[in-house]
C-alpha positions as a Python dict, from the first residue, in 0.01 Angstrom:
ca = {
    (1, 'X'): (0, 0, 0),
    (2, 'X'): (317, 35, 187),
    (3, 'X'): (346, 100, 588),
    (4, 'X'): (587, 363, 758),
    (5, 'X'): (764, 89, 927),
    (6, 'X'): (756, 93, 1324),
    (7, 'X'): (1067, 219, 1526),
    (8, 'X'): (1311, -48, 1623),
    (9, 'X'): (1341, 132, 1996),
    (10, 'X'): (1199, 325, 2220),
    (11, 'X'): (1219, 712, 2090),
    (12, 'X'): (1245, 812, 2487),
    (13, 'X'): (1526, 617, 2545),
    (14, 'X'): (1757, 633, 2254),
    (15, 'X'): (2125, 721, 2307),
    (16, 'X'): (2121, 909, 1961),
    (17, 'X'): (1796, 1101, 1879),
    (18, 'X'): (1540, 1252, 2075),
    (19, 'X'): (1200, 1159, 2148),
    (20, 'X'): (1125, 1495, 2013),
    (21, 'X'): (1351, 1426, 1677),
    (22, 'X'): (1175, 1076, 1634),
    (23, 'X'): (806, 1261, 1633),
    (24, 'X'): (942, 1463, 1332),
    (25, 'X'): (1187, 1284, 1153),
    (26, 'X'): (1027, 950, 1150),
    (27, 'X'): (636, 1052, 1213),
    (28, 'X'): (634, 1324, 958),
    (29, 'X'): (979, 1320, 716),
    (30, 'X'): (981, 978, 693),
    (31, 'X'): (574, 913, 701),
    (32, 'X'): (551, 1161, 435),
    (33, 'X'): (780, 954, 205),
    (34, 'X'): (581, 672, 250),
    (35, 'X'): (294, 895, 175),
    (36, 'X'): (446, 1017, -124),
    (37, 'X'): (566, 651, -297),
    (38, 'X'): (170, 532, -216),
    (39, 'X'): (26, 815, -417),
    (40, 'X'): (307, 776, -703),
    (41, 'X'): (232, 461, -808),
    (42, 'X'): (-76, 455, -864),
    (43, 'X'): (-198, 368, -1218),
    (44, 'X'): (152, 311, -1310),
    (45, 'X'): (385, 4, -1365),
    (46, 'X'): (465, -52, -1018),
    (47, 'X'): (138, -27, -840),
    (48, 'X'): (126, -420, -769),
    (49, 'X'): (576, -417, -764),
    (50, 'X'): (764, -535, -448),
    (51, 'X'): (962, -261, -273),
    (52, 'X'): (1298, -351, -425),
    (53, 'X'): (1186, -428, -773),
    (54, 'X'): (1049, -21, -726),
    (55, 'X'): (1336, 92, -557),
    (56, 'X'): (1574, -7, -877),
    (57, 'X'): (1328, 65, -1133),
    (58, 'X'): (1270, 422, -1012),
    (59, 'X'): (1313, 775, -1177),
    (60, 'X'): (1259, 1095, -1071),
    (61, 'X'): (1031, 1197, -776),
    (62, 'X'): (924, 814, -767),
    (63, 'X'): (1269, 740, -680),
    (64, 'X'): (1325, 1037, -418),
    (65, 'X'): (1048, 882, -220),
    (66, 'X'): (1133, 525, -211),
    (67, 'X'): (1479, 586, -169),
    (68, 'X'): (1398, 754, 123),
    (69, 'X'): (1234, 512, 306),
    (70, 'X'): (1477, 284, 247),
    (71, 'X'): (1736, 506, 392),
    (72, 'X'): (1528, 586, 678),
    (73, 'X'): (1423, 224, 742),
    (74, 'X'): (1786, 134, 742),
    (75, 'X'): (1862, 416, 989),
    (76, 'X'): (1668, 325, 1215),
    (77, 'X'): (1814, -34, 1290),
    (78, 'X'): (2148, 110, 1273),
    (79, 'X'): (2031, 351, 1599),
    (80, 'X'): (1806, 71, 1765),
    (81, 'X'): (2059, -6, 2028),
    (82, 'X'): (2385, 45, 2140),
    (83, 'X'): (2595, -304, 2015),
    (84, 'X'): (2935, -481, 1961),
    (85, 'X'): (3061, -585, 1623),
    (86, 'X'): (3146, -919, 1545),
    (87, 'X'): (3474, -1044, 1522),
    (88, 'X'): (3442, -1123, 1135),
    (89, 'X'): (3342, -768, 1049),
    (90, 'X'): (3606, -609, 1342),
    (91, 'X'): (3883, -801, 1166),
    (92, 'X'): (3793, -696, 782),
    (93, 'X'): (3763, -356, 883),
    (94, 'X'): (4117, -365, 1074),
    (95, 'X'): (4256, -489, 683),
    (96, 'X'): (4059, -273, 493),
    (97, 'X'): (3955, 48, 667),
    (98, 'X'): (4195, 50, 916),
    (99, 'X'): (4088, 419, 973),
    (100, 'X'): (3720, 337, 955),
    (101, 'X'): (3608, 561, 1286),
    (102, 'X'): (3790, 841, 1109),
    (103, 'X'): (3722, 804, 786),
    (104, 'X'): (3333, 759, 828),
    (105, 'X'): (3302, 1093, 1071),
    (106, 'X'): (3458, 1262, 773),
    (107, 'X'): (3281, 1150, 494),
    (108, 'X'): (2993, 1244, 732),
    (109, 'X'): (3130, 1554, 821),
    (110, 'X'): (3200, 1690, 466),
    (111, 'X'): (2938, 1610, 268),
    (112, 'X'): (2800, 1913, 132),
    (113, 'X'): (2389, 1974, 171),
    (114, 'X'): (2161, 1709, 280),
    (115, 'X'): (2291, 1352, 237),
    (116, 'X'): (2370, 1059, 358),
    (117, 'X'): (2729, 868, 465),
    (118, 'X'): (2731, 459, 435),
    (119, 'X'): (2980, 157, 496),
    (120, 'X'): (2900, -80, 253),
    (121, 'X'): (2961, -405, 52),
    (122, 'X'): (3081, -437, -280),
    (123, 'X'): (2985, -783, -401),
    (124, 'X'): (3161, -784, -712),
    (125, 'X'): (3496, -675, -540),
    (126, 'X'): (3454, -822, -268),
    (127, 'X'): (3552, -556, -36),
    (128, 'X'): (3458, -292, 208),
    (129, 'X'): (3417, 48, 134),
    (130, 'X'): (3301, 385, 281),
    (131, 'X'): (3040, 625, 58),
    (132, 'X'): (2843, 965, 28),
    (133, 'X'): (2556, 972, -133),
    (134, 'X'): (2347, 1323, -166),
    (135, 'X'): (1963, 1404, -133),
    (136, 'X'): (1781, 1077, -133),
    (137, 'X'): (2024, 837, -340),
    (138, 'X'): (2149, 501, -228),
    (139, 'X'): (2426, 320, -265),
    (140, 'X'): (2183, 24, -409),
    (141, 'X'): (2176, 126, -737),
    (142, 'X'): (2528, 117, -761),
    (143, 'X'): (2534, -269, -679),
    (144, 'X'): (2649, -191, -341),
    (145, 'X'): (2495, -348, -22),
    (146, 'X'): (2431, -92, 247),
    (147, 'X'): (2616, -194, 657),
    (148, 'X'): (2572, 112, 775),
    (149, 'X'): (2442, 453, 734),
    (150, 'X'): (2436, 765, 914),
    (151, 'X'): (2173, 1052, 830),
    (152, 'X'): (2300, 1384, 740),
    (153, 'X'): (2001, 1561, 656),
    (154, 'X'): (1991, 1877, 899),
    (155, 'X'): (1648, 1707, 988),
    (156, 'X'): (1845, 1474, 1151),
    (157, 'X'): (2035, 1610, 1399),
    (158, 'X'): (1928, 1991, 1392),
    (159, 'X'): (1622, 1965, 1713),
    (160, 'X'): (1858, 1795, 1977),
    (161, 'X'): (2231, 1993, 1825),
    (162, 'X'): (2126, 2244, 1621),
    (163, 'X'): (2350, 2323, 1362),
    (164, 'X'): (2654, 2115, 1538),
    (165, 'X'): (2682, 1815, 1288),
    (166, 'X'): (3031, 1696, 1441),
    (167, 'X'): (2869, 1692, 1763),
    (168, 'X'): (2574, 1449, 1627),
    (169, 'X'): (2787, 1198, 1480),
    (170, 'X'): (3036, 1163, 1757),
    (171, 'X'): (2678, 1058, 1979),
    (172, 'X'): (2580, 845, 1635),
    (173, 'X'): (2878, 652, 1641),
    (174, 'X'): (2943, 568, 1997),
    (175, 'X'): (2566, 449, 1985),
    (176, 'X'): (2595, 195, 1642),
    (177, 'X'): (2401, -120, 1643),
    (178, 'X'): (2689, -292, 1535),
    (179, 'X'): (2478, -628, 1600),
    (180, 'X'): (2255, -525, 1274),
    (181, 'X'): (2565, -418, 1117),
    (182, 'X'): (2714, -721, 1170),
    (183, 'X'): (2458, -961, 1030),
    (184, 'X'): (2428, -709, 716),
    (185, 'X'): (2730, -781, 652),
    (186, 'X'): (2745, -1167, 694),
    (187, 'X'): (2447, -1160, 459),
    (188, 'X'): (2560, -943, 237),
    (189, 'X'): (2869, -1189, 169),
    (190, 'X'): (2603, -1497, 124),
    (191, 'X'): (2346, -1333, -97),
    (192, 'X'): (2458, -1028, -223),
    (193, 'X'): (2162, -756, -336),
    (194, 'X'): (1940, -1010, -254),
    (195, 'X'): (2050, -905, 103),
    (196, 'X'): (1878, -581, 30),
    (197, 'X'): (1567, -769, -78),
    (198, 'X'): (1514, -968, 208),
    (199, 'X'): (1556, -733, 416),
    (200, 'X'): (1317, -459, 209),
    (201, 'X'): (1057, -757, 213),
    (202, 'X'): (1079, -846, 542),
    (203, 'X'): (948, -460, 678),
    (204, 'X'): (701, -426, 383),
    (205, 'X'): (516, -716, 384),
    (206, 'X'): (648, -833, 9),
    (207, 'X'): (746, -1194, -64),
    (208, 'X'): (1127, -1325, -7),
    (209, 'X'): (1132, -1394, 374),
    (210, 'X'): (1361, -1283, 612),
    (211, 'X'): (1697, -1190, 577),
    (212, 'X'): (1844, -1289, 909),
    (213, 'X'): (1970, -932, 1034),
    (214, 'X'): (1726, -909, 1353),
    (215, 'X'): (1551, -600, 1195),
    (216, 'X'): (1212, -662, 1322),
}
């Protein structure tokens, strides 16, 4: 059975959601998900599976729900604390999203509905890239290894700004835990998806050990 993984900070004190948000969005939206994966794999082939093994092999509502706690999991750490990048990932961004700031407000901005906006790493080309993904997908199943995300579920931001998404993500992005961020992405250059599996092991008690990127 899998656990609705703890908060990474203190839901009074956080620069980007509210205590009252965190009650909601991670005790009930998030909780529910978890809620939802237990009861869906029951009796089927991935009762006894690891996390990440259930995240690829997924369909339908069974996806929905553990693609959702991933995406919240990985939330979370990217909100845990206010941070500074390293000097490896401030210097690949300068060469390859030299816009990045920019660029990741508006992918944020102007993704339609409920969804989700990510910097991520493309192993095979070895580059950095920025992505939308809507409703509950991730950017895992396209081979991609998640940095960063930024919840755009009205959920999200809609108790503390109402319907003022701009407003949300300037606050989400002056707030990054660019620490986690950082070590996501040094990982994701060793290892790959297995990046993704570490780290998916490490908060749900699976074998693989940790992946290095302080989420715990």
């Amino acid at each position: 059975m899998f656990k609705l993984r703890e908060l990474p900070f203190n839901p009074a004190q956080n620069a980007v959601v509210s205590e009252k948000t965190c009650e909601y969005h991670h005790g009930k939206h998030h909780a529910t998900y978890v809620t939802n994966l237990n009861n869906l794999i029951k009796g089927t082939e991935f009762e006894n599976a690891e996390f990440y093994d259930i995240l690829l092999g997924a369909k339908g509502g069974l996806y929905n729900n553990v693609a959702q706690v991933y995406n919240h999991d990985f939330y979370w750490d990217c909100i845990a604390k206010k941070s500074e990048m390293s000097d490896e990932l401030k210097a690949d961004l300068n060469a390859q999203l030299p816009n990045f700031k920019d660029d990741f407000i508006k992918a944020a901005t102007t993704l339609f509905g409920s969804g989700w906006a990510w910097l991520v790493y493309d192993p095979s080309a070895k580059k950095l890239e920025i992505v939308q993904t809507s409703n509950a997908a991730t950017p895992v199943n396209d081979g991609k290894v998640p940095l960063l995300v930024v919840d755009v579920w009205e959920h999200a931001y809609y108790i503390d700004n109402f319907n003022a998404r701009p407003k949300y993500l300037e606050t989400f992005y002056e707030n990054i835990n660019w620490d986690f961020v950082s070590q996501a992405y040094e990982w994701a250059k060793k290892e790959g998806l297995n990046s993704v599996k570490f780290y998916t092991n490490d908060l749900h008690g699976k074998s693989g050990g940790c992946c290095g990127c302080g989420c715990n």
